[in-house]
XYZ file of C-alpha atoms in Angstrom:
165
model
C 0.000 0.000 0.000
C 1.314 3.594 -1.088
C 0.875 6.639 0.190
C -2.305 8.130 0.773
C -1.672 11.744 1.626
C 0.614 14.394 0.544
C 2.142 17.289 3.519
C 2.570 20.431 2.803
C 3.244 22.414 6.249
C 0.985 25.456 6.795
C 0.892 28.963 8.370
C 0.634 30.377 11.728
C -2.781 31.541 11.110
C -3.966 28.051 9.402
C -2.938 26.934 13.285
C -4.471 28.931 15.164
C -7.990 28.437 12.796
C -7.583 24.663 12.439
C -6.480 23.307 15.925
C -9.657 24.702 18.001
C -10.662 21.402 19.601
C -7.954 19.476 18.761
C -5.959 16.902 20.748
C -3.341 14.096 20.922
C -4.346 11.454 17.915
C -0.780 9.666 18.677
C 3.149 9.958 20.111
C 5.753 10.494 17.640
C 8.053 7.204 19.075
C 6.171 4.211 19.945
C 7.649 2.323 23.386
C 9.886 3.602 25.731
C 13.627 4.193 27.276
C 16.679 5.881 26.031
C 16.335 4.665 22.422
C 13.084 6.324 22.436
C 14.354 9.253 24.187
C 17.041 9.556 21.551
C 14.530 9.004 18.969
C 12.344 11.698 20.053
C 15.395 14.329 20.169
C 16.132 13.028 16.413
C 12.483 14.008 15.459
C 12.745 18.144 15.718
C 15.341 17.814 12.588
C 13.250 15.545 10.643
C 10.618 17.828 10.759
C 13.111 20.314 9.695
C 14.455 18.515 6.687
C 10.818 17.658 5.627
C 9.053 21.253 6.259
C 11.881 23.932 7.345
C 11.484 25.920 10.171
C 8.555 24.860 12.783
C 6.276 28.055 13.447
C 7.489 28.514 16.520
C 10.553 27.486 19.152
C 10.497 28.299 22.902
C 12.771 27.902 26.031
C 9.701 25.304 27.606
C 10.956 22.010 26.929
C 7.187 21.317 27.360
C 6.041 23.338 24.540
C 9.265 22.977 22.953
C 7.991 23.454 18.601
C 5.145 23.232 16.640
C 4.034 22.785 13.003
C 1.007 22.872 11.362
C 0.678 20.405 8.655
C -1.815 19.605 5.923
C -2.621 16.134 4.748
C -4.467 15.914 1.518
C -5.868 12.729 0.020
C -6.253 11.604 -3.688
C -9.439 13.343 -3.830
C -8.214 16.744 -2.839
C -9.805 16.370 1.109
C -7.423 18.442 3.431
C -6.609 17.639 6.793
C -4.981 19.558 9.551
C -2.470 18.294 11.600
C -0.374 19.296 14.530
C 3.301 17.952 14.617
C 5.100 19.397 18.282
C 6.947 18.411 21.349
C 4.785 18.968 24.520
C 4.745 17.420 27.642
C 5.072 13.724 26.430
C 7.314 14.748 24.094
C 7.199 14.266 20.456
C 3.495 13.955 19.017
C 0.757 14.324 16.336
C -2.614 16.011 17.022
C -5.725 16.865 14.933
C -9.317 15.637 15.371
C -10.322 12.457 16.194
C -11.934 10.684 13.771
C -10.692 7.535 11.359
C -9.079 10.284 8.757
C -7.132 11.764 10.938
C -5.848 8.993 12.914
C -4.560 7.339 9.392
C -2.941 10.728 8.017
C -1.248 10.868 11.340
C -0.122 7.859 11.380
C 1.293 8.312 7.921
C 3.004 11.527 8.582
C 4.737 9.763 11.827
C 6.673 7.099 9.493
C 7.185 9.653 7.147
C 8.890 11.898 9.955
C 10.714 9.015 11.474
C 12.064 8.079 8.666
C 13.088 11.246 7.346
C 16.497 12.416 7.105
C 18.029 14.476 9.815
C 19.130 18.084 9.611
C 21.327 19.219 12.723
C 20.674 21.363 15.332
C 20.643 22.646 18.492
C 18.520 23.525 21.292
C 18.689 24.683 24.735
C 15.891 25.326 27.097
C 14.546 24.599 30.479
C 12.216 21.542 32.115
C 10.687 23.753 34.761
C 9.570 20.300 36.517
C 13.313 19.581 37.041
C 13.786 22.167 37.667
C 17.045 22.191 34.683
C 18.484 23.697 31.832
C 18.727 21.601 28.723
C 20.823 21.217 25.989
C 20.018 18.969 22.973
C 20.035 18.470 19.565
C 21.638 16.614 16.885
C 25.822 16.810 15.268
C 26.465 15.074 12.496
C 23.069 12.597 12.593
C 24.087 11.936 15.932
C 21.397 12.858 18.884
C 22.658 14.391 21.776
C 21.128 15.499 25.686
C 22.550 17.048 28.915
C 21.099 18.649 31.830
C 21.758 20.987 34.490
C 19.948 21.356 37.776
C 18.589 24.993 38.500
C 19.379 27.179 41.176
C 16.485 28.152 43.238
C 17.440 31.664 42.253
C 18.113 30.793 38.371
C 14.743 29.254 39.264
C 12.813 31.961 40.429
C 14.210 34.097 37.629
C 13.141 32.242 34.657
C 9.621 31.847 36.206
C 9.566 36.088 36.782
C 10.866 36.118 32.437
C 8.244 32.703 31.184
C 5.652 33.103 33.586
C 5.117 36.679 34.948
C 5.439 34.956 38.113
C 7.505 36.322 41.226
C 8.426 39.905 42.459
C-alpha cells in the first residue's frame, strides 16, 4: 500500500484556525527508554528537513515546537495536523476521527524516517527544575542537563511566567 496523503506544512494563522478542539491522535516514538528518548530528540530535525522551520521554538521544553501540517488525500480532502513536542514529548494532534488517525499515522513514518538536519537547542524543564541542551551533530542525537538554582529558578519563572516579584 502507497501513500495516501501528501504534507505540505501550513501557516501560523492556518494553526491557530484549524487546531480549536484538537488533541493528541498519537506519540511520535512508539515504546519507551533511552532509544526512544534519543529518537524523540532526532524528530525536531526531521521535521526540519521535511518542512523547514517549525512556526514557533520556545525555552519550555514542554512546549518545545510546533508545526502545522496539511494532509491531503487523492481526492483533494485536506486535513490539519499538529506535529510538536509537549509534555510527552514528540506527538501528532488533529481531530479524532478515522481520517485523521490514518494521516497521522502516515506523517509519523514519514517523519521518522526522514532524514536528519542538525541542530541545536537549549531550554529549560521547569519540573526539574534544569536547563537543557540537545540536539543533533552530524546525525548523531545528543542530551545534557543541568539542575537549576532556586534563584536561576525563580528568575526564569519572573521572564516565562510573569510569576515572582
Amino acid at each position: 500500500m502507497g501513500e495516501k496523503y501528501e504534507f505540505k506544512a501550513e501557516s501560523m494563522e492556518t494553526l491557530k484556525n484549524t487546531m480549536g478542539g484538537t488533541s493528541l491522535i498519537r506519540n511520535m516514538i512508539e515504546g519507551g527508554g533511552i532509544d526512544s528518548y534519543e529518537k524523540g530528540i532526532l524528530c525536531l530535525g526531521q521535521l526540519k528537513t521535511l518542512f523547514g522551520e517549525p512556526l514557533y521554538i520556545t525555552e519550555d521544553l514542554e512546549d518545545q515546537y510546533s508545526y502545522c501540517i496539511s494532509a491531503t488525500d487523492e481526492s483533494g480532502k485536506k486535513i490539519y495536523l499538529h506535529a510538536y513536542s509537549g509534555p510527552s514529548g514528540p506527538a501528532i494532534g488533529g481531530n479524532h476521527d478515522e481520517d485523521s488517525r490514518q494521516a497521522a499515522d502516515e506523517l509519523a513514518k514519514l517523519i521518522t524516517g526522514a532524514e536528519v538536519t542538525d541542530y541545536d537547542y537549549e531550554g529549560y524543564y521547569m519540573d526539574g527544575p534544569c536547563a537543557v541542551k540537545m540536539g543533533v551533530k552530524n546525525g548523531k542525537p545528543y542530551e545534557e542537563e543541568r539542575e537549576l538554582s532556586e534563584e536561576e529558578f525563580a528568575t526564569l519563572c519572573k521572564e516565562l511566567y510573569g510569576m515572582g516579584e
